[in-house]
Amino acid sequence: MEEKKFNCKMEDVPVVAGFVFASFEKDKADFVKYSSVFADPFATNVRAKQSECYEIVKSGDVIKHQKVVKLQMDGKIADFRLGMNQVEGYLKFADGTLDIQLTDFGLKAIRTAISNDNVEKIISEGRSLIGNLKRNEAALKAKGMNPDLLTGLTTLVGEIEELNTNHNSKKNERSRAADGSIKTFNELWDITGTILDAGRALYRGVDEVKLREYTIANLLKRVHNANGNSTDETAPKTDAPA
């Protein structure tokens, strides 16, 4: 895995680059005179790289998706717990006619797993409970349990498992995306560093106001003061590649 070259959040890199590119474009004549490296298509290429990083940052919507899935999963688990409360009542009614003791049905283990937010354990113990209930369905029906209750619990366990698989898949997707994108962010950081080095060479001892625009400490302070909100100056331009 490639090591990060920057000491800030990944999402801050294209914002810092945006401040630097905005200053560069105003001072472009000075930069091109200083070195032909900064002649066209340098500006186009750096904007394209910045846009690429912004797209990766936008893929942080995966996190939002994870949150939605987690909320859905928590709702299903809450419903499952309510259903278990009803089942427990019927198990107590049928105690003595069941093929295992009430304590062996696994209700306590499921409640502990719910308290610990251990979804895998909820699923495995839930499936075990369903199996125990199905074996004793006749005895439970005799005590008034509606078959729909068992059907509903079975469905809930399946839905919880599906949501958990989805949640874990998105977690892995996010992790892979983060690992793979470090190289792209490093490239943008390197390009930004090239501009900063030239800016300091051009304006140190000449123009202190412009020099601050090419000083990383000052740029990071501007990013933090922005509270994570991009301005027109930092966001990709409308004609930048998507």
PDB file of C-alpha atoms in Angstrom:
ATOM      1  CA  MET A   1       0.000   0.000   0.000  1.00  0.00           C
ATOM      2  CA  GLU A   2       1.306   3.438  -0.979  1.00  0.00           C
ATOM      3  CA  GLU A   3       2.225   5.774   1.880  1.00  0.00           C
ATOM      4  CA  LYS A   4       0.552   9.173   2.161  1.00  0.00           C
ATOM      5  CA  LYS A   5       2.773  12.141   1.310  1.00  0.00           C
ATOM      6  CA  PHE A   6       0.483  14.656   3.016  1.00  0.00           C
ATOM      7  CA  ASN A   7      -0.198  15.335   6.699  1.00  0.00           C
ATOM      8  CA  CYS A   8      -3.836  16.375   6.410  1.00  0.00           C
ATOM      9  CA  LYS A   9      -7.140  14.692   5.684  1.00  0.00           C
ATOM     10  CA  MET A  10      -7.515  13.274   2.183  1.00  0.00           C
ATOM     11  CA  GLU A  11     -10.566  15.461   1.559  1.00  0.00           C
ATOM     12  CA  ASP A  12      -8.455  18.541   2.383  1.00  0.00           C
ATOM     13  CA  VAL A  13      -5.951  17.859  -0.405  1.00  0.00           C
ATOM     14  CA  PRO A  14      -8.106  19.025  -3.361  1.00  0.00           C
ATOM     15  CA  VAL A  15      -9.267  22.024  -1.308  1.00  0.00           C
ATOM     16  CA  VAL A  16      -5.676  23.086  -0.599  1.00  0.00           C
ATOM     17  CA  ALA A  17      -4.900  22.483  -4.268  1.00  0.00           C
ATOM     18  CA  GLY A  18      -7.861  24.695  -5.191  1.00  0.00           C
ATOM     19  CA  PHE A  19      -6.473  27.637  -3.221  1.00  0.00           C
ATOM     20  CA  VAL A  20      -3.044  27.118  -4.778  1.00  0.00           C
ATOM     21  CA  PHE A  21      -4.395  26.774  -8.329  1.00  0.00           C
ATOM     22  CA  ALA A  22      -6.499  29.907  -7.944  1.00  0.00           C
ATOM     23  CA  SER A  23      -3.385  31.893  -6.954  1.00  0.00           C
ATOM     24  CA  PHE A  24      -1.337  30.214  -9.684  1.00  0.00           C
ATOM     25  CA  GLU A  25      -3.826  31.183 -12.376  1.00  0.00           C
ATOM     26  CA  LYS A  26      -3.679  34.852 -11.274  1.00  0.00           C
ATOM     27  CA  ASP A  27       0.129  34.749 -11.264  1.00  0.00           C
ATOM     28  CA  LYS A  28       0.515  32.446 -14.271  1.00  0.00           C
ATOM     29  CA  ALA A  29       2.622  34.909 -16.265  1.00  0.00           C
ATOM     30  CA  ASP A  30       5.227  35.029 -13.476  1.00  0.00           C
ATOM     31  CA  PHE A  31       5.314  31.221 -13.261  1.00  0.00           C
ATOM     32  CA  VAL A  32       5.661  30.677 -17.015  1.00  0.00           C
ATOM     33  CA  LYS A  33       8.449  33.259 -17.125  1.00  0.00           C
ATOM     34  CA  TYR A  34      10.139  31.429 -14.226  1.00  0.00           C
ATOM     35  CA  SER A  35       9.884  27.993 -15.886  1.00  0.00           C
ATOM     36  CA  SER A  36       8.349  26.521 -19.029  1.00  0.00           C
ATOM     37  CA  VAL A  37       7.113  23.655 -16.807  1.00  0.00           C
ATOM     38  CA  PHE A  38       4.143  25.890 -15.999  1.00  0.00           C
ATOM     39  CA  ALA A  39       3.171  26.585 -19.613  1.00  0.00           C
ATOM     40  CA  ASP A  40       0.026  25.042 -21.071  1.00  0.00           C
ATOM     41  CA  PRO A  41      -1.279  22.396 -20.679  1.00  0.00           C
ATOM     42  CA  PHE A  42       0.006  22.483 -17.068  1.00  0.00           C
ATOM     43  CA  ALA A  43      -3.048  24.345 -15.731  1.00  0.00           C
ATOM     44  CA  THR A  44      -5.462  22.017 -17.550  1.00  0.00           C
ATOM     45  CA  ASN A  45      -3.688  18.940 -16.210  1.00  0.00           C
ATOM     46  CA  VAL A  46      -3.646  20.118 -12.625  1.00  0.00           C
ATOM     47  CA  ARG A  47      -7.338  21.014 -12.715  1.00  0.00           C
ATOM     48  CA  ALA A  48      -8.089  17.568 -14.133  1.00  0.00           C
ATOM     49  CA  LYS A  49      -6.166  15.918 -11.299  1.00  0.00           C
ATOM     50  CA  GLN A  50      -7.974  18.089  -8.754  1.00  0.00           C
ATOM     51  CA  SER A  51     -11.335  17.120 -10.266  1.00  0.00           C
ATOM     52  CA  GLU A  52     -10.346  13.457 -10.090  1.00  0.00           C
ATOM     53  CA  CYS A  53      -9.685  13.821  -6.366  1.00  0.00           C
ATOM     54  CA  TYR A  54     -12.963  15.658  -5.834  1.00  0.00           C
ATOM     55  CA  GLU A  55     -14.791  12.732  -7.475  1.00  0.00           C
ATOM     56  CA  ILE A  56     -13.084  10.338  -5.067  1.00  0.00           C
ATOM     57  CA  VAL A  57     -14.104  12.531  -2.137  1.00  0.00           C
ATOM     58  CA  LYS A  58     -17.676  12.535  -3.462  1.00  0.00           C
ATOM     59  CA  SER A  59     -17.590   8.741  -3.429  1.00  0.00           C
ATOM     60  CA  GLY A  60     -17.735   9.226   0.340  1.00  0.00           C
ATOM     61  CA  ASP A  61     -21.451   8.797  -0.314  1.00  0.00           C
ATOM     62  CA  VAL A  62     -20.618   5.148   0.406  1.00  0.00           C
ATOM     63  CA  ILE A  63     -20.458   6.215   4.049  1.00  0.00           C
ATOM     64  CA  LYS A  64     -23.926   7.729   3.794  1.00  0.00           C
ATOM     65  CA  HIS A  65     -25.189   4.492   2.267  1.00  0.00           C
ATOM     66  CA  GLN A  66     -23.630   2.545   5.136  1.00  0.00           C
ATOM     67  CA  LYS A  67     -25.453   4.745   7.635  1.00  0.00           C
ATOM     68  CA  VAL A  68     -28.793   4.148   5.904  1.00  0.00           C
ATOM     69  CA  VAL A  69     -28.206   0.388   5.831  1.00  0.00           C
ATOM     70  CA  LYS A  70     -27.207   0.440   9.504  1.00  0.00           C
ATOM     71  CA  LEU A  71     -30.399   2.287  10.428  1.00  0.00           C
ATOM     72  CA  GLN A  72     -32.473  -0.237   8.470  1.00  0.00           C
ATOM     73  CA  MET A  73     -30.641  -3.107  10.140  1.00  0.00           C
ATOM     74  CA  ASP A  74     -31.154  -1.601  13.610  1.00  0.00           C
ATOM     75  CA  GLY A  75     -34.875  -1.314  12.860  1.00  0.00           C
ATOM     76  CA  LYS A  76     -35.090  -4.980  11.839  1.00  0.00           C
ATOM     77  CA  ILE A  77     -33.186  -6.031  14.949  1.00  0.00           C
ATOM     78  CA  ALA A  78     -35.562  -3.995  17.136  1.00  0.00           C
ATOM     79  CA  ASP A  79     -38.525  -5.725  15.462  1.00  0.00           C
ATOM     80  CA  PHE A  80     -36.863  -9.102  16.010  1.00  0.00           C
ATOM     81  CA  ARG A  81     -36.396  -8.327  19.702  1.00  0.00           C
ATOM     82  CA  LEU A  82     -40.075  -7.426  20.063  1.00  0.00           C
ATOM     83  CA  GLY A  83     -41.050 -10.695  18.373  1.00  0.00           C
ATOM     84  CA  MET A  84     -38.764 -12.579  20.744  1.00  0.00           C
ATOM     85  CA  ASN A  85     -40.614 -11.060  23.703  1.00  0.00           C
ATOM     86  CA  GLN A  86     -43.839 -12.594  22.419  1.00  0.00           C
ATOM     87  CA  VAL A  87     -42.151 -15.938  21.731  1.00  0.00           C
ATOM     88  CA  GLU A  88     -40.761 -16.012  25.251  1.00  0.00           C
ATOM     89  CA  GLY A  89     -44.287 -15.754  26.621  1.00  0.00           C
ATOM     90  CA  TYR A  90     -45.426 -18.755  24.590  1.00  0.00           C
ATOM     91  CA  LEU A  91     -42.334 -20.728  25.582  1.00  0.00           C
ATOM     92  CA  LYS A  92     -43.183 -20.146  29.232  1.00  0.00           C
ATOM     93  CA  PHE A  93     -46.775 -21.279  28.603  1.00  0.00           C
ATOM     94  CA  ALA A  94     -45.487 -24.435  26.893  1.00  0.00           C
ATOM     95  CA  ASP A  95     -42.702 -25.183  29.388  1.00  0.00           C
ATOM     96  CA  GLY A  96     -42.710 -28.904  30.171  1.00  0.00           C
ATOM     97  CA  THR A  97     -43.980 -29.850  26.701  1.00  0.00           C
ATOM     98  CA  LEU A  98     -40.894 -28.615  24.817  1.00  0.00           C
ATOM     99  CA  ASP A  99     -38.048 -30.880  23.630  1.00  0.00           C
ATOM    100  CA  ILE A 100     -35.382 -28.679  25.301  1.00  0.00           C
ATOM    101  CA  GLN A 101     -35.367 -26.410  28.331  1.00  0.00           C
ATOM    102  CA  LEU A 102     -36.569 -22.829  27.890  1.00  0.00           C
ATOM    103  CA  THR A 103     -33.085 -21.513  28.755  1.00  0.00           C
ATOM    104  CA  ASP A 104     -31.622 -23.487  25.821  1.00  0.00           C
ATOM    105  CA  PHE A 105     -33.670 -21.690  23.174  1.00  0.00           C
ATOM    106  CA  GLY A 106     -31.018 -18.951  23.042  1.00  0.00           C
ATOM    107  CA  LEU A 107     -33.077 -15.873  23.921  1.00  0.00           C
ATOM    108  CA  LYS A 108     -30.487 -14.600  26.405  1.00  0.00           C
ATOM    109  CA  ALA A 109     -27.651 -15.072  23.906  1.00  0.00           C
ATOM    110  CA  ILE A 110     -29.537 -13.055  21.281  1.00  0.00           C
ATOM    111  CA  ARG A 111     -30.307 -10.249  23.716  1.00  0.00           C
ATOM    112  CA  THR A 112     -26.637 -10.116  24.738  1.00  0.00           C
ATOM    113  CA  ALA A 113     -25.606  -9.986  21.069  1.00  0.00           C
ATOM    114  CA  ILE A 114     -28.069  -7.131  20.487  1.00  0.00           C
ATOM    115  CA  SER A 115     -26.665  -5.219  23.473  1.00  0.00           C
ATOM    116  CA  ASN A 116     -23.129  -5.738  22.097  1.00  0.00           C
ATOM    117  CA  ASP A 117     -24.182  -4.787  18.539  1.00  0.00           C
ATOM    118  CA  ASN A 118     -22.784  -8.142  17.384  1.00  0.00           C
ATOM    119  CA  VAL A 119     -24.841  -8.626  14.228  1.00  0.00           C
ATOM    120  CA  GLU A 120     -23.144 -11.860  13.160  1.00  0.00           C
ATOM    121  CA  LYS A 121     -23.985 -13.374  16.557  1.00  0.00           C
ATOM    122  CA  ILE A 122     -27.568 -12.103  16.313  1.00  0.00           C
ATOM    123  CA  ILE A 123     -27.913 -13.858  12.952  1.00  0.00           C
ATOM    124  CA  SER A 124     -26.346 -17.164  14.038  1.00  0.00           C
ATOM    125  CA  GLU A 125     -28.228 -17.309  17.336  1.00  0.00           C
ATOM    126  CA  GLY A 126     -31.388 -16.137  15.594  1.00  0.00           C
ATOM    127  CA  ARG A 127     -31.204 -19.001  13.119  1.00  0.00           C
ATOM    128  CA  SER A 128     -30.677 -21.418  15.997  1.00  0.00           C
ATOM    129  CA  LEU A 129     -33.752 -20.002  17.762  1.00  0.00           C
ATOM    130  CA  ILE A 130     -35.831 -20.379  14.603  1.00  0.00           C
ATOM    131  CA  GLY A 131     -34.771 -24.019  14.327  1.00  0.00           C
ATOM    132  CA  ASN A 132     -35.722 -24.667  17.946  1.00  0.00           C
ATOM    133  CA  LEU A 133     -39.090 -22.975  17.489  1.00  0.00           C
ATOM    134  CA  LYS A 134     -39.913 -24.920  14.333  1.00  0.00           C
ATOM    135  CA  ARG A 135     -39.241 -28.204  16.098  1.00  0.00           C
ATOM    136  CA  ASN A 136     -41.616 -27.180  18.873  1.00  0.00           C
ATOM    137  CA  GLU A 137     -44.153 -25.377  16.694  1.00  0.00           C
ATOM    138  CA  ALA A 138     -47.011 -27.759  17.488  1.00  0.00           C
ATOM    139  CA  ALA A 139     -46.575 -27.311  21.256  1.00  0.00           C
ATOM    140  CA  LEU A 140     -46.406 -23.522  20.849  1.00  0.00           C
ATOM    141  CA  LYS A 141     -49.472 -23.414  18.598  1.00  0.00           C
ATOM    142  CA  ALA A 142     -51.348 -25.329  21.286  1.00  0.00           C
ATOM    143  CA  LYS A 143     -50.619 -22.409  23.622  1.00  0.00           C
ATOM    144  CA  GLY A 144     -51.949 -19.861  21.125  1.00  0.00           C
ATOM    145  CA  MET A 145     -48.891 -18.867  19.090  1.00  0.00           C
ATOM    146  CA  ASN A 146     -49.882 -17.666  15.624  1.00  0.00           C
ATOM    147  CA  PRO A 147     -47.779 -19.289  12.848  1.00  0.00           C
ATOM    148  CA  ASP A 148     -47.296 -15.791  11.405  1.00  0.00           C
ATOM    149  CA  LEU A 149     -45.092 -14.932  14.378  1.00  0.00           C
ATOM    150  CA  LEU A 150     -42.588 -17.643  13.489  1.00  0.00           C
ATOM    151  CA  THR A 151     -42.777 -16.749   9.792  1.00  0.00           C
ATOM    152  CA  GLY A 152     -42.145 -13.104  10.633  1.00  0.00           C
ATOM    153  CA  LEU A 153     -39.117 -13.893  12.796  1.00  0.00           C
ATOM    154  CA  THR A 154     -37.683 -16.126  10.069  1.00  0.00           C
ATOM    155  CA  THR A 155     -38.102 -13.325   7.533  1.00  0.00           C
ATOM    156  CA  LEU A 156     -36.476 -10.799   9.865  1.00  0.00           C
ATOM    157  CA  VAL A 157     -33.388 -12.959  10.387  1.00  0.00           C
ATOM    158  CA  GLY A 158     -33.013 -13.265   6.607  1.00  0.00           C
ATOM    159  CA  GLU A 159     -33.409  -9.510   6.118  1.00  0.00           C
ATOM    160  CA  ILE A 160     -30.904  -8.734   8.884  1.00  0.00           C
ATOM    161  CA  GLU A 161     -28.397 -11.086   7.269  1.00  0.00           C
ATOM    162  CA  GLU A 162     -28.899  -9.490   3.841  1.00  0.00           C
ATOM    163  CA  LEU A 163     -28.494  -5.974   5.237  1.00  0.00           C
ATOM    164  CA  ASN A 164     -25.395  -7.012   7.178  1.00  0.00           C
ATOM    165  CA  THR A 165     -23.844  -8.466   4.018  1.00  0.00           C
ATOM    166  CA  ASN A 166     -24.624  -5.202   2.205  1.00  0.00           C
ATOM    167  CA  HIS A 167     -23.152  -3.141   5.059  1.00  0.00           C
ATOM    168  CA  ASN A 168     -19.935  -5.183   5.146  1.00  0.00           C
ATOM    169  CA  SER A 169     -19.646  -5.048   1.357  1.00  0.00           C
ATOM    170  CA  LYS A 170     -19.859  -1.248   1.417  1.00  0.00           C
ATOM    171  CA  LYS A 171     -17.317  -1.139   4.250  1.00  0.00           C
ATOM    172  CA  ASN A 172     -14.890  -3.198   2.142  1.00  0.00           C
ATOM    173  CA  GLU A 173     -15.629  -1.071  -0.912  1.00  0.00           C
ATOM    174  CA  ARG A 174     -14.825   2.066   1.046  1.00  0.00           C
ATOM    175  CA  SER A 175     -11.582   0.563   2.352  1.00  0.00           C
ATOM    176  CA  ARG A 176     -10.460  -0.517  -1.136  1.00  0.00           C
ATOM    177  CA  ALA A 177     -11.344   2.894  -2.572  1.00  0.00           C
ATOM    178  CA  ALA A 178      -9.342   4.651   0.141  1.00  0.00           C
ATOM    179  CA  ASP A 179      -6.299   2.431  -0.423  1.00  0.00           C
ATOM    180  CA  GLY A 180      -6.419   2.812  -4.205  1.00  0.00           C
ATOM    181  CA  SER A 181      -6.914   6.570  -4.150  1.00  0.00           C
ATOM    182  CA  ILE A 182      -3.850   7.476  -2.065  1.00  0.00           C
ATOM    183  CA  LYS A 183      -1.706   7.363  -5.218  1.00  0.00           C
ATOM    184  CA  THR A 184      -4.005   9.873  -6.949  1.00  0.00           C
ATOM    185  CA  PHE A 185      -3.986  12.217  -3.943  1.00  0.00           C
ATOM    186  CA  ASN A 186      -0.197  11.921  -3.699  1.00  0.00           C
ATOM    187  CA  GLU A 187       0.061  12.943  -7.347  1.00  0.00           C
ATOM    188  CA  LEU A 188      -2.089  16.007  -6.714  1.00  0.00           C
ATOM    189  CA  TRP A 189      -0.036  16.815  -3.607  1.00  0.00           C
ATOM    190  CA  ASP A 190       3.188  16.575  -5.632  1.00  0.00           C
ATOM    191  CA  ILE A 191       1.825  18.919  -8.314  1.00  0.00           C
ATOM    192  CA  THR A 192       0.662  21.341  -5.649  1.00  0.00           C
ATOM    193  CA  GLY A 193       4.110  21.162  -4.041  1.00  0.00           C
ATOM    194  CA  THR A 194       5.737  22.073  -7.358  1.00  0.00           C
ATOM    195  CA  ILE A 195       3.632  25.231  -7.524  1.00  0.00           C
ATOM    196  CA  LEU A 196       4.322  26.067  -3.876  1.00  0.00           C
ATOM    197  CA  ASP A 197       8.094  25.676  -4.345  1.00  0.00           C
ATOM    198  CA  ALA A 198       8.051  27.957  -7.374  1.00  0.00           C
ATOM    199  CA  GLY A 199       5.779  30.447  -5.616  1.00  0.00           C
ATOM    200  CA  ARG A 200       8.170  30.710  -2.690  1.00  0.00           C
ATOM    201  CA  ALA A 201      11.102  31.108  -5.062  1.00  0.00           C
ATOM    202  CA  LEU A 202       9.289  33.895  -6.913  1.00  0.00           C
ATOM    203  CA  TYR A 203       7.869  35.892  -4.023  1.00  0.00           C
ATOM    204  CA  ARG A 204      10.060  35.362  -0.937  1.00  0.00           C
ATOM    205  CA  GLY A 205      11.585  38.761  -0.117  1.00  0.00           C
ATOM    206  CA  VAL A 206       9.625  40.287  -2.990  1.00  0.00           C
ATOM    207  CA  ASP A 207       5.916  40.125  -2.135  1.00  0.00           C
ATOM    208  CA  GLU A 208       4.970  38.876   1.349  1.00  0.00           C
ATOM    209  CA  VAL A 209       1.240  38.942   0.581  1.00  0.00           C
ATOM    210  CA  LYS A 210       1.659  36.626  -2.399  1.00  0.00           C
ATOM    211  CA  LEU A 211       4.161  34.505  -0.483  1.00  0.00           C
ATOM    212  CA  ARG A 212       1.461  33.654   2.091  1.00  0.00           C
ATOM    213  CA  GLU A 213      -0.687  32.282  -0.734  1.00  0.00           C
ATOM    214  CA  TYR A 214       2.054  29.713  -1.412  1.00  0.00           C
ATOM    215  CA  THR A 215       2.765  28.765   2.213  1.00  0.00           C
ATOM    216  CA  ILE A 216       1.271  25.406   3.231  1.00  0.00           C
ATOM    217  CA  ALA A 217       0.697  26.353   6.896  1.00  0.00           C
ATOM    218  CA  ASN A 218      -1.368  29.357   5.853  1.00  0.00           C
ATOM    219  CA  LEU A 219      -3.288  27.304   3.289  1.00  0.00           C
ATOM    220  CA  LEU A 220      -4.210  24.596   5.800  1.00  0.00           C
ATOM    221  CA  LYS A 221      -5.387  27.308   8.193  1.00  0.00           C
ATOM    222  CA  ARG A 222      -7.695  28.632   5.448  1.00  0.00           C
ATOM    223  CA  VAL A 223      -9.069  25.142   4.882  1.00  0.00           C
ATOM    224  CA  HIS A 224      -9.800  24.649   8.572  1.00  0.00           C
ATOM    225  CA  ASN A 225     -11.425  28.078   8.830  1.00  0.00           C
ATOM    226  CA  ALA A 226     -13.698  27.088   5.952  1.00  0.00           C
ATOM    227  CA  ASN A 227     -15.169  24.336   8.179  1.00  0.00           C
ATOM    228  CA  GLY A 228     -15.056  21.844   5.343  1.00  0.00           C
ATOM    229  CA  ASN A 229     -17.139  23.966   2.931  1.00  0.00           C
ATOM    230  CA  SER A 230     -15.606  24.504  -0.490  1.00  0.00           C
ATOM    231  CA  THR A 231     -15.788  27.942  -2.075  1.00  0.00           C
ATOM    232  CA  ASP A 232     -15.949  28.847  -5.738  1.00  0.00           C
ATOM    233  CA  GLU A 233     -12.206  29.364  -5.479  1.00  0.00           C
ATOM    234  CA  THR A 234     -11.483  25.815  -4.357  1.00  0.00           C
ATOM    235  CA  ALA A 235     -14.129  23.794  -6.197  1.00  0.00           C
ATOM    236  CA  PRO A 236     -13.442  22.482  -9.701  1.00  0.00           C
ATOM    237  CA  LYS A 237     -14.369  24.877 -12.465  1.00  0.00           C
ATOM    238  CA  THR A 238     -17.336  24.048 -14.641  1.00  0.00           C
ATOM    239  CA  ASP A 239     -15.106  23.384 -17.649  1.00  0.00           C
ATOM    240  CA  ALA A 240     -12.861  20.982 -15.671  1.00  0.00           C
ATOM    241  CA  PRO A 241     -13.066  17.297 -16.564  1.00  0.00           C
ATOM    242  CA  ALA A 242     -15.500  15.352 -14.399  1.00  0.00           C
TER     243      ALA A 242
END
